[in-house]
XYZ file of C-alpha atoms in Angstrom:
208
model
C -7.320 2.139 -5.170
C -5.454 4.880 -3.241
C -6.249 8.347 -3.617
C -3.684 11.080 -4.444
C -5.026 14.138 -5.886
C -8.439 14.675 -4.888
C -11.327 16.330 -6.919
C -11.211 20.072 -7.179
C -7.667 20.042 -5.823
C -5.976 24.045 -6.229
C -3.286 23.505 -8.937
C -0.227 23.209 -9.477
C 0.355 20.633 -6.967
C 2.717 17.712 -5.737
C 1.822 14.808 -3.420
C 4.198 11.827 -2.678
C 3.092 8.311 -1.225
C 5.152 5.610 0.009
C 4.107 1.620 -1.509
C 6.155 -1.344 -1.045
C 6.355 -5.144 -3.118
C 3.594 -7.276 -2.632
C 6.109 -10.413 -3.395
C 9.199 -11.855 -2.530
C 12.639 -11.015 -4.589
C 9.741 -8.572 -6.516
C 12.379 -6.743 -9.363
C 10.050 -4.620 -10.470
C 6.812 -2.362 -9.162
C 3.907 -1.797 -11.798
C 2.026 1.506 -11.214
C -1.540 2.063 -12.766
C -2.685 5.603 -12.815
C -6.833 6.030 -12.236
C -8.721 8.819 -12.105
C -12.120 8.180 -9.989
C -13.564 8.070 -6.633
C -14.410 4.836 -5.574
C -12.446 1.924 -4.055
C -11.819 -0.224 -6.197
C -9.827 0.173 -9.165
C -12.229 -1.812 -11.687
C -14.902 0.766 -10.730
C -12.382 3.637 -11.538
C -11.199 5.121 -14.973
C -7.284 3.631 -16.495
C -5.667 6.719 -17.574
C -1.886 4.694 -17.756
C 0.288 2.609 -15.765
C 4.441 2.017 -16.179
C 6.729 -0.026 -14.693
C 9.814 0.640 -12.822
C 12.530 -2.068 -12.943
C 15.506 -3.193 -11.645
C 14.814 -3.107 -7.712
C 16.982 -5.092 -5.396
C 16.091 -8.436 -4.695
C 14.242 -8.171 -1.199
C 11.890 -9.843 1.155
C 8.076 -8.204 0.176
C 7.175 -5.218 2.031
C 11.026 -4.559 2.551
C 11.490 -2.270 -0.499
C 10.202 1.780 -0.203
C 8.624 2.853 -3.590
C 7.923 6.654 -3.316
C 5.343 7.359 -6.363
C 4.925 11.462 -6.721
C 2.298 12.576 -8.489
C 2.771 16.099 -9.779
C 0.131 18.305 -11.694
C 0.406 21.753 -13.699
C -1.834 24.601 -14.627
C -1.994 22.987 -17.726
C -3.741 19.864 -15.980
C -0.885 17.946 -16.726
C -0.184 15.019 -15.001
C 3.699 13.698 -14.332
C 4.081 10.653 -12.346
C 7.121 9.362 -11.028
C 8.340 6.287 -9.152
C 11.684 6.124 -7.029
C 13.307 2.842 -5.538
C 14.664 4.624 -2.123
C 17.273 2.380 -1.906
C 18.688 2.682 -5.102
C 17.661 5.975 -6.678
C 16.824 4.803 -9.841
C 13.273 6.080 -11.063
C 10.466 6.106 -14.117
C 7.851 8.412 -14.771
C 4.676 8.633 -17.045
C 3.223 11.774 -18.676
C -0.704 12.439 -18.720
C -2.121 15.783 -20.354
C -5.168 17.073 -20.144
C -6.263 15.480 -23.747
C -5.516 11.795 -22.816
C -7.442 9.639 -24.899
C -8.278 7.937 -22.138
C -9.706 10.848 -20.063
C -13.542 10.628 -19.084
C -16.090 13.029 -21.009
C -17.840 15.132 -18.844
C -21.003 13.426 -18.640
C -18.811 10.085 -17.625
C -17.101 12.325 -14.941
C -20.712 13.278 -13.751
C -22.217 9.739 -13.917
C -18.853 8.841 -11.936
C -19.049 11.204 -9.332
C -22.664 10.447 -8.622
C -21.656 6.672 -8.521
C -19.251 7.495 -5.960
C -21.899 9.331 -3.656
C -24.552 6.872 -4.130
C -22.248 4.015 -2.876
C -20.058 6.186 -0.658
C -21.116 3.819 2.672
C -20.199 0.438 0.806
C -16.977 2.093 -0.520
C -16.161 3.289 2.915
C -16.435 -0.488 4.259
C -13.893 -1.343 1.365
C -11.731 1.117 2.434
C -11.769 0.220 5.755
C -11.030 -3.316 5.437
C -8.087 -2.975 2.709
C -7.025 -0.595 5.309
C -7.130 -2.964 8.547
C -5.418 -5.659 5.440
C -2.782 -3.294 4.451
C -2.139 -2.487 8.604
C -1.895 -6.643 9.221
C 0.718 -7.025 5.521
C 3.037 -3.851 7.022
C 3.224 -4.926 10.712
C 4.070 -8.498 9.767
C 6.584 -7.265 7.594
C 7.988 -4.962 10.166
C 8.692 -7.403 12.442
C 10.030 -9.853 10.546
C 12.680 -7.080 9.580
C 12.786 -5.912 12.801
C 13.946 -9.689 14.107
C 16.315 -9.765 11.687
C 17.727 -6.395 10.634
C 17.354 -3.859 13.641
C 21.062 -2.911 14.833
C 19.451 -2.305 18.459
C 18.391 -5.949 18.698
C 20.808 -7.726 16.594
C 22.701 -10.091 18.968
C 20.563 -9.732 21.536
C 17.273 -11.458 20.127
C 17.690 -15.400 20.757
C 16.784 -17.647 18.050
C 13.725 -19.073 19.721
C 12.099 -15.855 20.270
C 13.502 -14.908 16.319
C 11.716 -17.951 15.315
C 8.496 -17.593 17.293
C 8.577 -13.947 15.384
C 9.344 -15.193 11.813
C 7.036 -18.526 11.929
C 3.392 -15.950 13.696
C 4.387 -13.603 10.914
C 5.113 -16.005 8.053
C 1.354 -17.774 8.922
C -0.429 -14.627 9.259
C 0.933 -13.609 5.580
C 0.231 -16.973 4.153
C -3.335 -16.624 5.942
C -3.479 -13.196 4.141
C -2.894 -14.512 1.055
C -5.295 -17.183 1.019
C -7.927 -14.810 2.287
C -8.320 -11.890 0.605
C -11.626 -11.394 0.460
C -11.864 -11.575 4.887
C -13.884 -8.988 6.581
C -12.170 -6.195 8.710
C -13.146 -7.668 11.624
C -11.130 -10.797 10.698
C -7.868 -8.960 9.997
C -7.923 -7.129 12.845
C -8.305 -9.806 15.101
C -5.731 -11.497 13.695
C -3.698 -8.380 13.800
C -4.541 -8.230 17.657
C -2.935 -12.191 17.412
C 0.157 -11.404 15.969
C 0.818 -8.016 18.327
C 0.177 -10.717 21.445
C 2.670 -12.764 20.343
C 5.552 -9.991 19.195
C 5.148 -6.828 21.005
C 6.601 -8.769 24.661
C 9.566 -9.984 22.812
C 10.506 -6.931 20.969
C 9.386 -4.540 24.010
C 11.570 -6.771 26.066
C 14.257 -6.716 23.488
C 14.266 -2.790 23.796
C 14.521 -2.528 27.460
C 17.523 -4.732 27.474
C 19.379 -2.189 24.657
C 18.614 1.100 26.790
């Protein structure tokens, strides 16, 4: 669960948020719309989800989703998803009479929920967060190794392939432990920046 709008936000207002694939050759990004306050999704209220298609074939984590949510005086909800690299986009409509919207008393219940386990959903959030931080820097260097015009040529395979084998474990180890405690992916996030930071610092120095 990621937060956009938050509770007793001044309307009208726009917020955007950058997501990337979660897969390999992913061509297409599903987007599930919540309204609640806790961390995880199944403890938060579906108001709709869409799909947007057609994105290029492209390593996961390579592909930049922006997702904008924008809502009126009229409480209604517009939310849009963009495939930077190709423009194309798809958007969902949510007024204020959704079926699917929470009665007040469920809002209430909801919002004391969220207080009453607001230290346990602050652990969740910090370990998707240290997660999410592990996912995106493995990523980044594996497209760094590969793609970056200041390094192209210059990195040798053996220090390409040191890069591309650390990061392909540490995703695989990711993947196969979802449930690990912060501690865990930060460590292993402390691992992988051992292993790539010299060669890409070194890299660097050698293009300036």
């Amino acid at each position: 669960m990621t937060s956009i709008i938050k509770r007793n936000s001044i309307i009208p207002k726009s917020l955007t948020k950058t997501f990337t694939t979660y897969e390999d050759n992913q061509s297409s990004f599903p987007i599930h719309v919540y309204e609640g306050e806790r961390a995880l999704t199944k403890d938060n209220n579906l108001l709709g989800k869409f799909e947007l298609t057609g994105i290029p074939p492209e390593p996961k984590g390579v592909p930049k989703i922006e997702v904008t949510f924008d809502i009126d005086v009229n409480s209604i909800l517009k939310v849009t998803a963009a495939d930077q690299s190709t423009g194309k986009k798809t958007k969902i409509t949510i007024t204020i009479n959704h079926k699917g919207r929470l009665s007040k008393e469920e809002i209430d219940r909801m919002v004391n929920d969220a207080e009453k386990y607001k230290q346990e959903d602050e652990q969740q959030k910090k370990r998707m967060t240290a997660k999410n931080q592990l996912e995106s820097y493995s990523f980044n260097m594996m497209t760094t190794s590969i793609r970056d015009e200041n390094i192209k040529g210059k990195i040798s395979e053996e220090d390409k392939k040191t890069i591309l084998d650390n990061c392909n474990a540490i995703i695989a180890w990711v993947d196969s432990n979802q449930l690990a405690k912060m501690e865990e992916y930060e460590h292993k996030q402390k691992e992988l920046e051992g292993v790539c930071n010299p060669i890409i610092t070194k890299l660097y120095q050698r293009c300036i």
